[in-house]
PDB file of C-alpha atoms and ligand atoms in Angstrom:
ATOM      1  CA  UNK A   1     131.653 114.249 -36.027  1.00 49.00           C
ATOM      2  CA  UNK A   2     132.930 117.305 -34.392  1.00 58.00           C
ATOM      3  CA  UNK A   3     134.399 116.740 -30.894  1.00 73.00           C
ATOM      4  CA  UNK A   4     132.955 118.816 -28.257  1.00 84.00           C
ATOM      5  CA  UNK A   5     135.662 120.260 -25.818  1.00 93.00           C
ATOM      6  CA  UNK A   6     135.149 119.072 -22.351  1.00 95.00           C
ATOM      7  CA  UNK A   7     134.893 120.904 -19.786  1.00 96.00           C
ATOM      8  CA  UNK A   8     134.685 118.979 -16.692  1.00 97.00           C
ATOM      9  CA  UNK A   9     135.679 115.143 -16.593  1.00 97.00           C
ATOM     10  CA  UNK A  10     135.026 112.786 -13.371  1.00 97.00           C
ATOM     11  CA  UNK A  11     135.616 109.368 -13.642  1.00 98.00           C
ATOM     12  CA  UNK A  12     135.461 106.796 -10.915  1.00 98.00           C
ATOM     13  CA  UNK A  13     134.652 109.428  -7.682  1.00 97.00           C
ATOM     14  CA  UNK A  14     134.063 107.926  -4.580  1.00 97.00           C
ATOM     15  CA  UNK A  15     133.140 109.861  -1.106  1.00 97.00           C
ATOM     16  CA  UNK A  16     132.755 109.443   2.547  1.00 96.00           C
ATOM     17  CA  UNK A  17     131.811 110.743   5.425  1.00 95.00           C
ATOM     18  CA  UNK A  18     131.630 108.097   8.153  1.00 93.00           C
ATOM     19  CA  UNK A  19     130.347 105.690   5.360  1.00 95.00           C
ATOM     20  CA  UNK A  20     130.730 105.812   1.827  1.00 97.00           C
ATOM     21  CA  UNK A  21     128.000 108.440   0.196  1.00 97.00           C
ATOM     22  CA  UNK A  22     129.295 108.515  -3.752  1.00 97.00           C
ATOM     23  CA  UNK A  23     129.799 105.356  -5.691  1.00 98.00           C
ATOM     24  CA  UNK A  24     131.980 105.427  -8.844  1.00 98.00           C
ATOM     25  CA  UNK A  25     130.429 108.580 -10.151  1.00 98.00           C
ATOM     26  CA  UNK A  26     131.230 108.995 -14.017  1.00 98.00           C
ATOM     27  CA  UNK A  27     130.144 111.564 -16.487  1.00 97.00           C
ATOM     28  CA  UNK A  28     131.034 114.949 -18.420  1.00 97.00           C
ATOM     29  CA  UNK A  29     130.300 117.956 -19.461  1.00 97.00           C
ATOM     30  CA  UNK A  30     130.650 119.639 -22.381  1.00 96.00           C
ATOM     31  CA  UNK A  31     131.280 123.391 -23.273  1.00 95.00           C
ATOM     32  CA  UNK A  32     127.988 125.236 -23.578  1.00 95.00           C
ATOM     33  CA  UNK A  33     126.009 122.036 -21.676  1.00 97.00           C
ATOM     34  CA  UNK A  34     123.318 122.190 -19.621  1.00 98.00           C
ATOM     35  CA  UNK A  35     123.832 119.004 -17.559  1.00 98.00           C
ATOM     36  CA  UNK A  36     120.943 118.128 -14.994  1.00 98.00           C
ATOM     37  CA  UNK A  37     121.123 116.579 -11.641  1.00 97.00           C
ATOM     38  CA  UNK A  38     118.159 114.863 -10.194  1.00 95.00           C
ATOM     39  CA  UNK A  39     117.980 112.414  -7.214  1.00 92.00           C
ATOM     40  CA  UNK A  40     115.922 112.233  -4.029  1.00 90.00           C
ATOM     41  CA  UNK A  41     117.218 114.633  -0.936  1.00 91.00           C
ATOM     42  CA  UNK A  42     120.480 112.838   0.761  1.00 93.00           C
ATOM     43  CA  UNK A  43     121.088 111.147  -2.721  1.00 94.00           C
ATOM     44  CA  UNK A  44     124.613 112.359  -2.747  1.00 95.00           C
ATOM     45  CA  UNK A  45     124.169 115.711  -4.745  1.00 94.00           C
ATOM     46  CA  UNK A  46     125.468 118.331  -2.436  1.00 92.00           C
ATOM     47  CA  UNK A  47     128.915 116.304  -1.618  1.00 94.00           C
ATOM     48  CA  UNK A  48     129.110 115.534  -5.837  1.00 96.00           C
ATOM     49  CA  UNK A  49     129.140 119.297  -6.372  1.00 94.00           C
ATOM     50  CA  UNK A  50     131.671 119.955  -3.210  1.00 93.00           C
ATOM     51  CA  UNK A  51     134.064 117.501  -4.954  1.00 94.00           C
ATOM     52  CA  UNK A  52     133.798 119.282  -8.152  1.00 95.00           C
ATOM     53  CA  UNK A  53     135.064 122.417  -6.588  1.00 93.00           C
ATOM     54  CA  UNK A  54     137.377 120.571  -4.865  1.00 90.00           C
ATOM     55  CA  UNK A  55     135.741 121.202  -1.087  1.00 89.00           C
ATOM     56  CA  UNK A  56     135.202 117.345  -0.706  1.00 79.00           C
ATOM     57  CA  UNK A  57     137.117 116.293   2.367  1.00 80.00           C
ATOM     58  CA  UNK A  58     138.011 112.292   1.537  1.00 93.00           C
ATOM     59  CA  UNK A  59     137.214 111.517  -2.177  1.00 95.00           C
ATOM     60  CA  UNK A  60     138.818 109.334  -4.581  1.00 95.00           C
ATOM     61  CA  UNK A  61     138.650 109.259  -8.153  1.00 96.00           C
ATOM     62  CA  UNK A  62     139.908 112.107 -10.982  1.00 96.00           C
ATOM     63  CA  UNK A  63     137.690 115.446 -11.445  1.00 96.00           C
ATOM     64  CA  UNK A  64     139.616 117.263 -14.434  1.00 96.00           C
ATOM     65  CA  UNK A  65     138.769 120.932 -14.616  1.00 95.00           C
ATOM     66  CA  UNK A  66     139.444 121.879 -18.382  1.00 94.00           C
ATOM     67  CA  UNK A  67     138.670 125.759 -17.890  1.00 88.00           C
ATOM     68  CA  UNK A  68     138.293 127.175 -14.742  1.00 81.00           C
ATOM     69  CA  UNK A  69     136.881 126.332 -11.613  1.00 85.00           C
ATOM     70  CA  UNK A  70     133.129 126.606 -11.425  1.00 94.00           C
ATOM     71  CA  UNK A  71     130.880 129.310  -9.571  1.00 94.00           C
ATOM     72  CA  UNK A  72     127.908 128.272  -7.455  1.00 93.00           C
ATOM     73  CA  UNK A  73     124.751 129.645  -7.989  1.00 94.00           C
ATOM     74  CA  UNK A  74     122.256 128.887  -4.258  1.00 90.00           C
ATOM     75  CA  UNK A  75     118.540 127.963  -3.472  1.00 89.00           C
ATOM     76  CA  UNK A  76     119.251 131.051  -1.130  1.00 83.00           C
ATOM     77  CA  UNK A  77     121.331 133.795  -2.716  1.00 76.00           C
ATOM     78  CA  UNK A  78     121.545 135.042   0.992  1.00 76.00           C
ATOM     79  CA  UNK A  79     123.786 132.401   1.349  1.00 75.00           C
ATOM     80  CA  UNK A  80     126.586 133.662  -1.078  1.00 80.00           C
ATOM     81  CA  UNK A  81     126.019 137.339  -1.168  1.00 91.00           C
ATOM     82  CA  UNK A  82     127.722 139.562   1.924  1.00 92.00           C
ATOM     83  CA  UNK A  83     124.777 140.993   3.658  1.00 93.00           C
ATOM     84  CA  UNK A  84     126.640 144.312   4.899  1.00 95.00           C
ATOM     85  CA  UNK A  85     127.573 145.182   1.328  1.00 96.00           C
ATOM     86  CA  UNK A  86     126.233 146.978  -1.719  1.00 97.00           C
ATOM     87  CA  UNK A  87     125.522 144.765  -4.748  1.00 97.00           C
ATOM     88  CA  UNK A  88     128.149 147.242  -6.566  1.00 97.00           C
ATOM     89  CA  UNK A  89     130.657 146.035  -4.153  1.00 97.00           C
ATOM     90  CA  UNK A  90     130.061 142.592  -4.432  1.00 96.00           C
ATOM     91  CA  UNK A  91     129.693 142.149  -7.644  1.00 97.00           C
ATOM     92  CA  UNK A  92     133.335 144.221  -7.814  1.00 96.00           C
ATOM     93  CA  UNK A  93     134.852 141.886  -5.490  1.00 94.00           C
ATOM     94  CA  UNK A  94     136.231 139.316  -7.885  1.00 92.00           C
ATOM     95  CA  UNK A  95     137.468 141.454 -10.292  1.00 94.00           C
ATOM     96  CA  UNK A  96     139.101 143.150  -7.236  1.00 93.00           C
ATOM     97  CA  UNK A  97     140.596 139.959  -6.299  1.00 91.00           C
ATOM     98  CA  UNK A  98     141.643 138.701  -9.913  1.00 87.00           C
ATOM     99  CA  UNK A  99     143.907 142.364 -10.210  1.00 87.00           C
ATOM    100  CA  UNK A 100     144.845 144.236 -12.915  1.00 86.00           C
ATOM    101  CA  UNK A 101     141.512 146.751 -13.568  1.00 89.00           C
ATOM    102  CA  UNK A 102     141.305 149.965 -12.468  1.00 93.00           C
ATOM    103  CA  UNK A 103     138.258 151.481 -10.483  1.00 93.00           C
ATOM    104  CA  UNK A 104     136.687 153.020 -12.804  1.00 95.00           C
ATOM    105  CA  UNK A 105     136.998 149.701 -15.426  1.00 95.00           C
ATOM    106  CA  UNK A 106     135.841 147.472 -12.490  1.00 95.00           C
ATOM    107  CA  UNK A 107     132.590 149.785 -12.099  1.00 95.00           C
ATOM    108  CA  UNK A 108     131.562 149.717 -15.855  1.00 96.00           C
ATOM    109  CA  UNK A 109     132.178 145.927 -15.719  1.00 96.00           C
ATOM    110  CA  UNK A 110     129.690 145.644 -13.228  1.00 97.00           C
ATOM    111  CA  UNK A 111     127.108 147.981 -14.676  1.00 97.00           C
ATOM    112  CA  UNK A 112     127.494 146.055 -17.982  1.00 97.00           C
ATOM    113  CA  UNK A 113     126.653 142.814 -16.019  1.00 97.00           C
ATOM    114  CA  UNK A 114     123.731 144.195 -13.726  1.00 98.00           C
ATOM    115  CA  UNK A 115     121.932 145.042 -17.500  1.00 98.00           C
ATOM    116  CA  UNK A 116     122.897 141.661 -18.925  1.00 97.00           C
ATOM    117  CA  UNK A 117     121.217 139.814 -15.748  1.00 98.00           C
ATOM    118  CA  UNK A 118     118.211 142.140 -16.729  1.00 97.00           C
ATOM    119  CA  UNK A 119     119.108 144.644 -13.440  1.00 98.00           C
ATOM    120  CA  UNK A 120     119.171 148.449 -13.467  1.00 98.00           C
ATOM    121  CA  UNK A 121     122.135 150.366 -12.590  1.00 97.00           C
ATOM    122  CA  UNK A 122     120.530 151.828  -9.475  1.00 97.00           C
ATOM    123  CA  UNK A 123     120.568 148.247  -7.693  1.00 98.00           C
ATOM    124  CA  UNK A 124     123.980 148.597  -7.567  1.00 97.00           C
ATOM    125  CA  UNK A 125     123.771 150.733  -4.648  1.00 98.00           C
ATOM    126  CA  UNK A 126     121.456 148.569  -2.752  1.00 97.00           C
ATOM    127  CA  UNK A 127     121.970 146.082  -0.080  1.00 97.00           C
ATOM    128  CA  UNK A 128     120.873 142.446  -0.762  1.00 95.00           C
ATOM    129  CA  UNK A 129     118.449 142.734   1.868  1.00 94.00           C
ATOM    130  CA  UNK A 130     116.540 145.551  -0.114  1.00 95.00           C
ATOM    131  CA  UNK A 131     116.139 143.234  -3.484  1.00 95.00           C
ATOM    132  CA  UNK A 132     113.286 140.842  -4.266  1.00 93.00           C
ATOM    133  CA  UNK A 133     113.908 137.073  -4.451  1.00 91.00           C
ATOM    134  CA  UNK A 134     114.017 137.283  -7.731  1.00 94.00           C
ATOM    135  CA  UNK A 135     116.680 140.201  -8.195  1.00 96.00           C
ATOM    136  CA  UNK A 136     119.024 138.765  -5.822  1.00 95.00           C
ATOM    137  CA  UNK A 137     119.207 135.629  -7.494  1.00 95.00           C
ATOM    138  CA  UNK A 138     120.042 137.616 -10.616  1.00 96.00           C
ATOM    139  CA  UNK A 139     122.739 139.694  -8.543  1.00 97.00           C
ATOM    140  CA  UNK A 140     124.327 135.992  -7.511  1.00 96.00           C
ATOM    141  CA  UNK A 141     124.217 135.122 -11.232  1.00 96.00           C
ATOM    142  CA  UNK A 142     125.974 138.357 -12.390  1.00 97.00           C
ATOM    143  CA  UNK A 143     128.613 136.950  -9.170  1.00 95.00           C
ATOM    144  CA  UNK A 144     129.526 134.141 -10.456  1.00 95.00           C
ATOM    145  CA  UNK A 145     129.956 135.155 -14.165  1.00 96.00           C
ATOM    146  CA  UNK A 146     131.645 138.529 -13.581  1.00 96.00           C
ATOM    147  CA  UNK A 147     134.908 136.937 -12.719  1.00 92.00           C
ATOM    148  CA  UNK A 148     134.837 135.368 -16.436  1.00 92.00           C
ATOM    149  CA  UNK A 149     134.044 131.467 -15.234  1.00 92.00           C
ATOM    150  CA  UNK A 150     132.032 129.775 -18.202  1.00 94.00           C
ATOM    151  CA  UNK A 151     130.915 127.065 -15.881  1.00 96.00           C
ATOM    152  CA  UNK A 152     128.140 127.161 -13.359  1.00 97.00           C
ATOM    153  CA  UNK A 153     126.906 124.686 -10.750  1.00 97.00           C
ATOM    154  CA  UNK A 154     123.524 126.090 -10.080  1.00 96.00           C
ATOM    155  CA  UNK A 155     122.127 123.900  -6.854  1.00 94.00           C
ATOM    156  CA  UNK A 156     118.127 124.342  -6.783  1.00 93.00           C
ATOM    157  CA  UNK A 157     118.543 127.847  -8.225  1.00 92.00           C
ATOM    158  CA  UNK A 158     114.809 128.795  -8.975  1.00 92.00           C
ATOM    159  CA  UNK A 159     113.215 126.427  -5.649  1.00 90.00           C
ATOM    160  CA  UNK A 160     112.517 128.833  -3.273  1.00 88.00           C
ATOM    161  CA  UNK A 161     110.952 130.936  -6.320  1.00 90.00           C
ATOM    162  CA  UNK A 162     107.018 131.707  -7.164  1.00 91.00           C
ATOM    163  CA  UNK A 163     106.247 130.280 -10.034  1.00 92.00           C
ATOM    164  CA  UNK A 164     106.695 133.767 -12.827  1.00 94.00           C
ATOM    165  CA  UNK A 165     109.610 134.305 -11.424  1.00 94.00           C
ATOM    166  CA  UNK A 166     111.136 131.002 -11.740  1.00 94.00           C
ATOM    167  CA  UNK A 167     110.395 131.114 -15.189  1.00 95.00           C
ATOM    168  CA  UNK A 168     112.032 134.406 -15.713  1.00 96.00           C
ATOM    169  CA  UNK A 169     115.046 133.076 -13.924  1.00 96.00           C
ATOM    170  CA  UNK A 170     114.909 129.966 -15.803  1.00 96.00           C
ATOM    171  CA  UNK A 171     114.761 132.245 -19.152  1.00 97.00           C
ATOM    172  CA  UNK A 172     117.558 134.315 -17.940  1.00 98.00           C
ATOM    173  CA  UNK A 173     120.052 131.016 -17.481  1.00 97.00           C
ATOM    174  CA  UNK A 174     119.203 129.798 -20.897  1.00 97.00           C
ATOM    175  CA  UNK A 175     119.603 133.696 -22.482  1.00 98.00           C
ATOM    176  CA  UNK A 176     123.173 133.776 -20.526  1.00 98.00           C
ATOM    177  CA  UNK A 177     124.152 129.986 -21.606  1.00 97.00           C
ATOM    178  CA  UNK A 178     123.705 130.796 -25.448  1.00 96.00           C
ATOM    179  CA  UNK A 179     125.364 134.098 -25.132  1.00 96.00           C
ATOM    180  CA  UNK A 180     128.515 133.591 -22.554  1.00 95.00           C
ATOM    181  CA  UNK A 181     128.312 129.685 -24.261  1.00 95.00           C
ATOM    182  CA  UNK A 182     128.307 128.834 -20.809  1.00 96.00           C
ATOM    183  CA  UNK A 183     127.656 125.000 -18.863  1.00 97.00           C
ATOM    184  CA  UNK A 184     125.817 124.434 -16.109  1.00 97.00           C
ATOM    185  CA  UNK A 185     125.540 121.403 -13.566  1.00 97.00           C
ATOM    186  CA  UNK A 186     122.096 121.899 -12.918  1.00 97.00           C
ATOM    187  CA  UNK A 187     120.573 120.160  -9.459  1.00 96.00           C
ATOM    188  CA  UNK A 188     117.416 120.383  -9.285  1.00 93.00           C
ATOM    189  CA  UNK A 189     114.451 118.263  -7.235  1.00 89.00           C
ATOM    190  CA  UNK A 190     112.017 119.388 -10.398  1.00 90.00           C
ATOM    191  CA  UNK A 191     111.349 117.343 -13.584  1.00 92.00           C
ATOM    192  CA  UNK A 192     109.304 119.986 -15.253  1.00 92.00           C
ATOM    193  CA  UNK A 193     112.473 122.509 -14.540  1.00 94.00           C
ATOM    194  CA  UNK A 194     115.413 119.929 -15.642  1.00 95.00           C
ATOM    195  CA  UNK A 195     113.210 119.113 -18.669  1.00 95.00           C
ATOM    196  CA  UNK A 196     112.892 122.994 -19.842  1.00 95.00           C
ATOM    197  CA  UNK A 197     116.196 123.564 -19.047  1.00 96.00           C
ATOM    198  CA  UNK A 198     118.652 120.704 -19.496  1.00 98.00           C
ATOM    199  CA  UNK A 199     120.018 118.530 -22.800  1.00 97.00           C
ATOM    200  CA  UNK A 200     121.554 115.914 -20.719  1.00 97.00           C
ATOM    201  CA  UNK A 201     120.762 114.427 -17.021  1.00 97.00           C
ATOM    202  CA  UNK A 202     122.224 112.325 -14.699  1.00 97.00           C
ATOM    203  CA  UNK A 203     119.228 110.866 -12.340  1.00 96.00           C
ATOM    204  CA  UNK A 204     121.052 109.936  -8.910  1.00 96.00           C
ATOM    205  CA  UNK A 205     119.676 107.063  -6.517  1.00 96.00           C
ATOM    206  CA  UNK A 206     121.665 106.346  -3.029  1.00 96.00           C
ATOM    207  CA  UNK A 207     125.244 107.682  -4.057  1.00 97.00           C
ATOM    208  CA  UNK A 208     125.241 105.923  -7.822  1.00 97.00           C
ATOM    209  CA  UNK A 209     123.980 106.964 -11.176  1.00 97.00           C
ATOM    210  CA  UNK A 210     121.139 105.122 -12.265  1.00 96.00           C
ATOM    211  CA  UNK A 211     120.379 106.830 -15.585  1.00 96.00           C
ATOM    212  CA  UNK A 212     122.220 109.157 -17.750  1.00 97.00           C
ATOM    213  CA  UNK A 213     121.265 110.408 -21.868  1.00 96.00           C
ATOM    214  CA  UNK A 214     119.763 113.239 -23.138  1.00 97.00           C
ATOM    215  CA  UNK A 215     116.432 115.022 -21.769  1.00 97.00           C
ATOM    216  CA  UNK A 216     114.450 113.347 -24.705  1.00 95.00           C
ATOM    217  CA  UNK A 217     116.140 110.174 -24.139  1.00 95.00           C
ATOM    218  CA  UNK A 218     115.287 109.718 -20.193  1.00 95.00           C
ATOM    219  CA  UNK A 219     111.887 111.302 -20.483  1.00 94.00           C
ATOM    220  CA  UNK A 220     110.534 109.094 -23.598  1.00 94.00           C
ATOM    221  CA  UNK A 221     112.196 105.930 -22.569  1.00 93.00           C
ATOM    222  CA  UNK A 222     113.063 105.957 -19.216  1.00 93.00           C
ATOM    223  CA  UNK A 223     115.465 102.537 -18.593  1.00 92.00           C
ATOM    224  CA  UNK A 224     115.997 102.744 -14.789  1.00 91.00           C
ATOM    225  CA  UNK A 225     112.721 101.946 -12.567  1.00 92.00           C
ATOM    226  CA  UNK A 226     114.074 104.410 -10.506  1.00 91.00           C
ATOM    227  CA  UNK A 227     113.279 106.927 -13.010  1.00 92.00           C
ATOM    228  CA  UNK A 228     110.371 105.457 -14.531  1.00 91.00           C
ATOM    229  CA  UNK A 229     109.023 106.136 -10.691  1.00 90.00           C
ATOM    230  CA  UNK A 230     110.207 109.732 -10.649  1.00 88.00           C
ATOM    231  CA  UNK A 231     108.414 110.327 -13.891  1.00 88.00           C
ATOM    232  CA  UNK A 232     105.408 108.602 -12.594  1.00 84.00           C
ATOM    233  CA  UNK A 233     105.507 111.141  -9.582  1.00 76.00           C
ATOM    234  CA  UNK A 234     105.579 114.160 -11.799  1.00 74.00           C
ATOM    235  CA  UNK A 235     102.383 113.461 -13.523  1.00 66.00           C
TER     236      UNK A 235
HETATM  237  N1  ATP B 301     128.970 116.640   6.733  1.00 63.73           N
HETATM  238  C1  ATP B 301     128.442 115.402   6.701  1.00 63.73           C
HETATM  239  N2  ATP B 301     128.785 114.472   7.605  1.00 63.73           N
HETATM  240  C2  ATP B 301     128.272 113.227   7.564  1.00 63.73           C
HETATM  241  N3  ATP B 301     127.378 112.795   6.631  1.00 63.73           N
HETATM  242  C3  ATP B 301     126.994 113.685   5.711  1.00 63.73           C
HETATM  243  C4  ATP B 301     127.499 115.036   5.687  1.00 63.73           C
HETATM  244  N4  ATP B 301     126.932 115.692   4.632  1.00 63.73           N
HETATM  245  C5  ATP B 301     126.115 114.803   4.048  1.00 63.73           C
HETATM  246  N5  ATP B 301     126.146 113.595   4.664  1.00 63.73           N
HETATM  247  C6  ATP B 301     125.405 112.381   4.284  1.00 63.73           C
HETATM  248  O1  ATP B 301     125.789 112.051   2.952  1.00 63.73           O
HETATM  249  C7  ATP B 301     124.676 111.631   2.183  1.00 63.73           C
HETATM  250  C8  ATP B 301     124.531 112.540   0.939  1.00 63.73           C
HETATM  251  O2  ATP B 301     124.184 113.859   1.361  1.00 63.73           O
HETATM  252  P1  ATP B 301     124.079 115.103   0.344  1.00 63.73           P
HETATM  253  O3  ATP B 301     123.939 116.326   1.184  1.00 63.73           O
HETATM  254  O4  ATP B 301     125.179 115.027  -0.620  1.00 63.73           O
HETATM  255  O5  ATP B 301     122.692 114.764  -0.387  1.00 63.73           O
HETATM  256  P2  ATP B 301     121.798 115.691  -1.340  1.00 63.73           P
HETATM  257  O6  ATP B 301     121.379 114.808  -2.448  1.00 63.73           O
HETATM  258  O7  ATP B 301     122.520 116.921  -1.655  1.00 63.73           O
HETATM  259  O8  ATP B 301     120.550 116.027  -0.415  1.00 63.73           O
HETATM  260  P3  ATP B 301     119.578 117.330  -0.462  1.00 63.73           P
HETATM  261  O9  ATP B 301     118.816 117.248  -1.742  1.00 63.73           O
HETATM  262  O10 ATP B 301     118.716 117.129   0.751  1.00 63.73           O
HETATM  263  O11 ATP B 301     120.461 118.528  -0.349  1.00 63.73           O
HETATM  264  C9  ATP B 301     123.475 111.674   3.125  1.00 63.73           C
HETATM  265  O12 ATP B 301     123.287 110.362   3.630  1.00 63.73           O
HETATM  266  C10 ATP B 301     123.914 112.604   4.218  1.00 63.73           C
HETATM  267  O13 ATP B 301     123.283 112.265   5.441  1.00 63.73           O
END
């Protein structure tokens, strides 16, 4: 069998705030992976993915990084993307702040991502105020990718979405993973999404992982009641 390279380890994390919220977290993900998250709200998702960019204030346990540091991708894009500036502008900003490009090779950089997150060049000159839901969560995927990370933590990306455009969204991630071979911790609250989008889960339950395999795997023979439950739910 061919190896798979890694691209994020974490093995044995624990984390607290005034009591212990992660238990002995363990799993991996591999290059060009689309690993879900499930797990009821206060489960422990938001603090995993602030330990895995290293924002976690006490945590124990080792969370090896094999490429770079990964971008986050919001519910609310208006949470990442700098209201008072032009989608040009913020999309430059990392290159900006990685060096070594010139104006006018920052600019077609940018215009080559807006058309690869399916965006015309005229939104470029728009504020994020003046998109749709939809095409700002596009502009906050062309963000995160146009600094050259290859791994994504996308936290409840396509939630706050109507149901087309979640599925264009959705279609977009999957078009971008095959092409940029790209992985993606994917936390989501939504079977139906994890199971369209995802080749591996992890299904969280009070701080611990209670279930982890493949898509086909958890959803044919579910081995934690906790999940059998969830599945339950969805029907
Ligand atoms: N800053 C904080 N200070 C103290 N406790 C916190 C803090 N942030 C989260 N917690 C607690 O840690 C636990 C895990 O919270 P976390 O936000 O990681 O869950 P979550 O699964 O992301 O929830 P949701 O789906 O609602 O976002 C919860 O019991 C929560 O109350």
């Amino acid at each position: 069998m061919i190896d798979r390279k890694k691209v994020l380890e974490i093995r044995g994390v624990n984390a607290y705030y005034e009591k212990q919220v992660l238990y002995d977290i363990n799993f991996c993900i591999y290059e060009n992976e689309i690993m879900g998250l499930v797990g009821e709200s206060g489960c422990g998702k938001s603090t995993l993915s602030r330990a895995i960019l290293g924002l976690g204030e006490r945590t124990e346990g080792e969370i090896i990084h094999h490429t770079s540091r990964p971008q986050m991708i919001f519910q609310d894009p208006y949470a990442s993307l700098n209201p008072v500036k032009k989608v040009g502008w913020i999309l430059e900003e990392p290159l900006r702040l990685k060096g070594g490009s010139s104006k006018a090779g920052r600019r077609e950089a940018v215009l080559d991502m807006l058309k690869k997150v399916g965006l015309e060049e005229k939104i470029a000159a728009r504020l994020p105020r003046e998109l749709s839901g939809g095409q700002r969560q596009r502009v906050s995927i062309a963000a995160a990718l146009i600094g050259g990370s290859r791994f994504i933590i996308a936290d409840e990306p396509v939630s706050a979405l109507d149901v087309t455009v979640q599925a264009q969204i959705m279609e977009l991630l999957l078009k971008l993973a095959d092409e940029f071979k790209l992985s993606y911790l994917f936390i989501s609250h939504d079977l139906n999404v994890i199971y369209q989008m995802c080749d591996r889960l992890i299904v969280m339950k009070e701080g611990r992982i209670v279930e982890e395999g493949t898509v086909d795997q958890v959803f044919t023979h579910p081995q934690n009641p906790y999940t059998r439950q969830l599945l339950e739910l969805e029907k």
